[in-house]
Amino acid sequence: MNKIGPAKIDAKQLSQHILDHISRSLGIPVTEATAKDYWEALNLTVRDLGLDGIRETRQKEQDEKARRLYYFSLEFLIGRLLGNNLHNLGIYEKAEQALRELGVELTDVLEQEYDPALGNGGLGRLAACFMDSLTTLDKPAIGYGINYRFGLFRQSFQNGRQIEKPDSWREDYNSWGKCRTKRKQLVRLYGEVKNVNGRAAWENTQNLEGLPWDLPITGYHTDTVNTLRLWESRPAGSFDLDRFDKGDYAISRKIEVLANNISKVLYPNDEHPEGKELRLIQQYFFVACSLADVIDRHHRENEEGWDNFAKKVAIQLNDTHPAIAVPELMRVLMDENDFGFLNALELCRKVFAYTNHTLLPEALERWPQSLIGRVLPRHLQIIHLINDYFLNTEVEQQWPGDNTMKRRLSIVEEPNDYSSQPMIRMAYLSVVGSHKVNGVAALHSKLVQSNLFPEFNTLWPEKIINVTNGVTPRRWLAYCNPKLAGLIDDTIGNGWRKDLDKLDSLHVYADDPKFQKKFAAIKRENKEVLATIIEKECGFKVSADAIFDVQAKRLHEYKRQQLSLLHIMALYRRLLANPETDIPQRVFIFCAKAAPGYTLAKVIIHAINKLAERVNNDPRINDKLKVVFLPNYRVSLAEKVIPAADVSEQISTAGFEASGTGNMKLALNGALTIGTLDGANVEIAEEVGDDNIFIFGLTVDEVARLRHKGYNPRDVYNANEELRNILDWLGSGDLCPEDAHAFKPLVHALLDHGDYFLTLADFAAYSAAHDQIIETWKDPQLWWKKAIINCASMGKFSSDRSIKDYCQMIWNM
Ligand code: 26Q
């Protein structure tokens, strides 16, 4: 297509491009084009604009020679792209007009797009928000990840139980990304390390290749276009092997099968990540391709070669999933480029930084040493080199002769009660190989310093820092809630899209009855839209007059969906006991996928669904209470649920939720939070003020004290009659007569296995907080005032602010 920048393109030209793509790219007569075909044609048009933008951005960057950020992440939960891209490029209305002239509605066309589920949840979505912000702030950045053939499973329910189906999102998708065959990379696995003239040579490897797929990342009202480069694995074709040692080039059947499988499926975030060989290979595959690509590009763009590598390259490791990048860069430097060990380590420590997203000890990645030794023999050697230097020089200097400290800090964990073989601690490898380590909310970072890595924090007091997460206001307000965005534009102008602190000036309208009325009316319209979706998905009606209480996040015991379950059971019983009580109608809306192997999480889903069935069909409670479990939570569903929420449930056990980002999106859209002092809730409370949030439950310190004292859930059970009745009911089989034992594991976890997440301990406080919500709801002026204050106070939680923090404190950009 002829190059015309998005700013100058008009509706006529757009429709011409669409028609061209229908006949030439899709090869069908326009008369036969379906909505899906129009989507594809418009998407190709926008992709062309984006690819032009990438080229121009690269040229500009080369002229300016700035440092570039490379975001290494196994997940990018990007959501649907077309509508967002049209908005960013400022051609949404033009596209609307162009399609209308062709007799098609843009909104229908946008609904045709498959929502790619290339991530599990928060960590993956954060990566996507960060790409949006980097681009909007004109920061040179490339995101690197995997082009999975199957994203996170599709969820449905059968008799209330979760069913998983493969998410084959790329099938009949012609315009997804642009394959850059020229930039393919060779990846080696297995083999052995030989000493050739005093140099390590990794030989007899099994080889495959990585093909890059590029996706243009547009920013809001800027010409900058960044790249998301996702790798697909395939058997090695004809490759120029001169660059490599003469590895055995015969492609065995086994490596061919492996090569076809590496990028096949996204791993779900399991309760206990098992050391699966394919997952390790996946991690190495994408790291090896990405690093080689970074290095190739650097040498293309810089005559100085390695001399200014660290000045030009910043790599962010999104959790430990890409941690193998540390020994991989060491290997390239030492074995392929004549670097000595110390110089190589020094360079790594200038380039890498690591973000930690979890405090759950069992969620920290550890790989059996024997597995790494077999798959990546040279990397295991290098890990040992790093560890030896770290322990014998750096730790020794700080704690001379202290072997306990060396054992505690070792990257290699010796066999112990939990594992019979040495394990490689990927988090320690990441800390040792990086110049900065960050947590994702103030409280979390403090706990990373004091509980997770206290010795590292003593050794390197400047290394562990905080960068509080954020969300992009373009997708999570402007795009998903156009009516509220419009009201805000009309009231304070549209500058908030690029500077979310501007929302602050909405505070003066919090008490304004006219503004409140408009704000409330928009919320109601959004609730009507969601009610229609609920009816379609679940087959029953809910009233938009009810309080929409939303808990949307992955299912995990620490997030405590089971606490809501118990509370709703209590509400239902109270209603049955007093059917005439004058309380507002409530709809509890759950969205959550459980990892397929996480049995108890699935029991909780099953129990919520069975309770919903009972409550929703009981005429005695006069529709006062409804329970909805929307299947298959994903970005495009979040875009409908979040604008419609009145109440945001953020009720994790204090000290377990690193940050949360749904909490930010919901408050930004005017929901009031009921939450514990955990993760970013603490900072949300600081911003909105204690009067405008419903905080309840044990704090981190109280949790520690209670555990220390000895917590016995039976004591709570015995002391609280209502709770006793509920748990007995849950265990009785009454909610699930066809399988009376179905919920026993949950009751056991709560009563007999110590209630590790302190659900019962927080039950009464949670219930009391809900009572306050009810009281507030009864006073609409008060409610809408608080809702407006919530929205107005979210400036801090823009991912633009997060990215500026990273640029300043970590990336030096
Ligand atoms: C690990 C090994 C094997 C297979 C899968 C995994 C795996 C995959 C995904 C482990 C963890 C994840 C995802 C974690 C995650 O989403 N964490 C969330 O990150 C958000 C962004 O920082 C925080 O807001 C949340 O608090 C945190 O739970």
Short mmCIF file of C-alpha atoms in Angstrom, two decimals, residues 80 83-84 87-88 92 110-111 125 129 471-486 488 496-497 522-523 525-527 529-530 533 633-645 662 664-670:
data_model
loop_
_atom_site.label_atom_id
_atom_site.label_comp_id
_atom_site.label_asym_id
_atom_site.label_seq_id
_atom_site.Cartn_x
_atom_site.Cartn_y
_atom_site.Cartn_z
CA ARG A 80 -7.79 -7.44 21.21
CA GLY A 83 -9.96 -1.14 18.30
CA ASN A 84 -7.15 -0.06 20.58
CA HIS A 87 -7.91 4.77 18.97
CA ASN A 88 -4.19 5.21 19.44
CA TYR A 92 -11.29 5.33 15.03
CA LEU A 110 -14.35 -5.34 16.16
CA GLU A 111 -16.27 -8.13 17.89
CA ARG A 125 -1.26 -8.05 31.43
CA CYS A 129 0.27 -2.21 29.74
CA VAL A 471 -2.40 0.14 34.26
CA THR A 472 -2.79 1.93 30.97
CA PRO A 473 -5.59 4.50 31.15
CA ARG A 474 -6.02 4.21 27.38
CA ARG A 475 -7.35 0.64 27.46
CA TRP A 476 -8.69 0.62 31.02
CA LEU A 477 -10.69 3.83 30.89
CA ALA A 478 -10.71 5.58 27.51
CA TYR A 479 -11.31 2.45 25.45
CA CYS A 480 -13.31 0.20 27.78
CA ASN A 481 -15.52 2.92 29.27
CA PRO A 482 -16.09 5.45 26.47
CA LYS A 483 -19.06 7.06 28.20
CA LEU A 484 -17.21 7.81 31.41
CA ALA A 485 -14.21 8.93 29.35
CA GLY A 486 -16.52 11.31 27.48
CA ILE A 488 -14.44 13.31 32.03
CA TRP A 496 -5.77 12.75 31.45
CA ARG A 497 -5.19 10.15 28.74
CA ILE A 522 -23.11 5.97 33.03
CA LYS A 523 -22.42 3.27 35.60
CA GLU A 525 -25.69 1.92 31.39
CA ASN A 526 -22.52 -0.13 31.76
CA LYS A 527 -24.35 -2.42 34.17
CA VAL A 529 -24.56 -3.98 29.07
CA LEU A 530 -23.05 -6.46 31.51
CA ILE A 533 -23.85 -10.50 28.73
CA TYR A 633 -12.39 -14.56 32.00
CA ARG A 634 -10.14 -12.77 29.53
CA VAL A 635 -9.17 -9.23 28.58
CA SER A 636 -12.20 -8.59 26.38
CA LEU A 637 -14.55 -9.73 29.15
CA ALA A 638 -12.69 -7.61 31.71
CA GLU A 639 -13.38 -4.63 29.45
CA LYS A 640 -17.10 -5.21 30.02
CA VAL A 641 -17.04 -6.27 33.67
CA ILE A 642 -14.81 -3.54 35.08
CA PRO A 643 -16.81 -0.51 33.87
CA ALA A 644 -19.94 -2.10 35.36
CA ALA A 645 -18.61 -2.77 38.87
CA GLY A 662 -7.42 -5.30 38.78
CA MET A 664 -6.46 -0.24 40.09
CA LYS A 665 -8.64 -0.77 37.00
CA LEU A 666 -11.80 -1.13 39.09
CA ALA A 667 -11.19 1.95 41.24
CA LEU A 668 -10.34 3.93 38.11
CA ASN A 669 -13.78 3.03 36.77
CA GLY A 670 -15.51 4.17 39.94
#
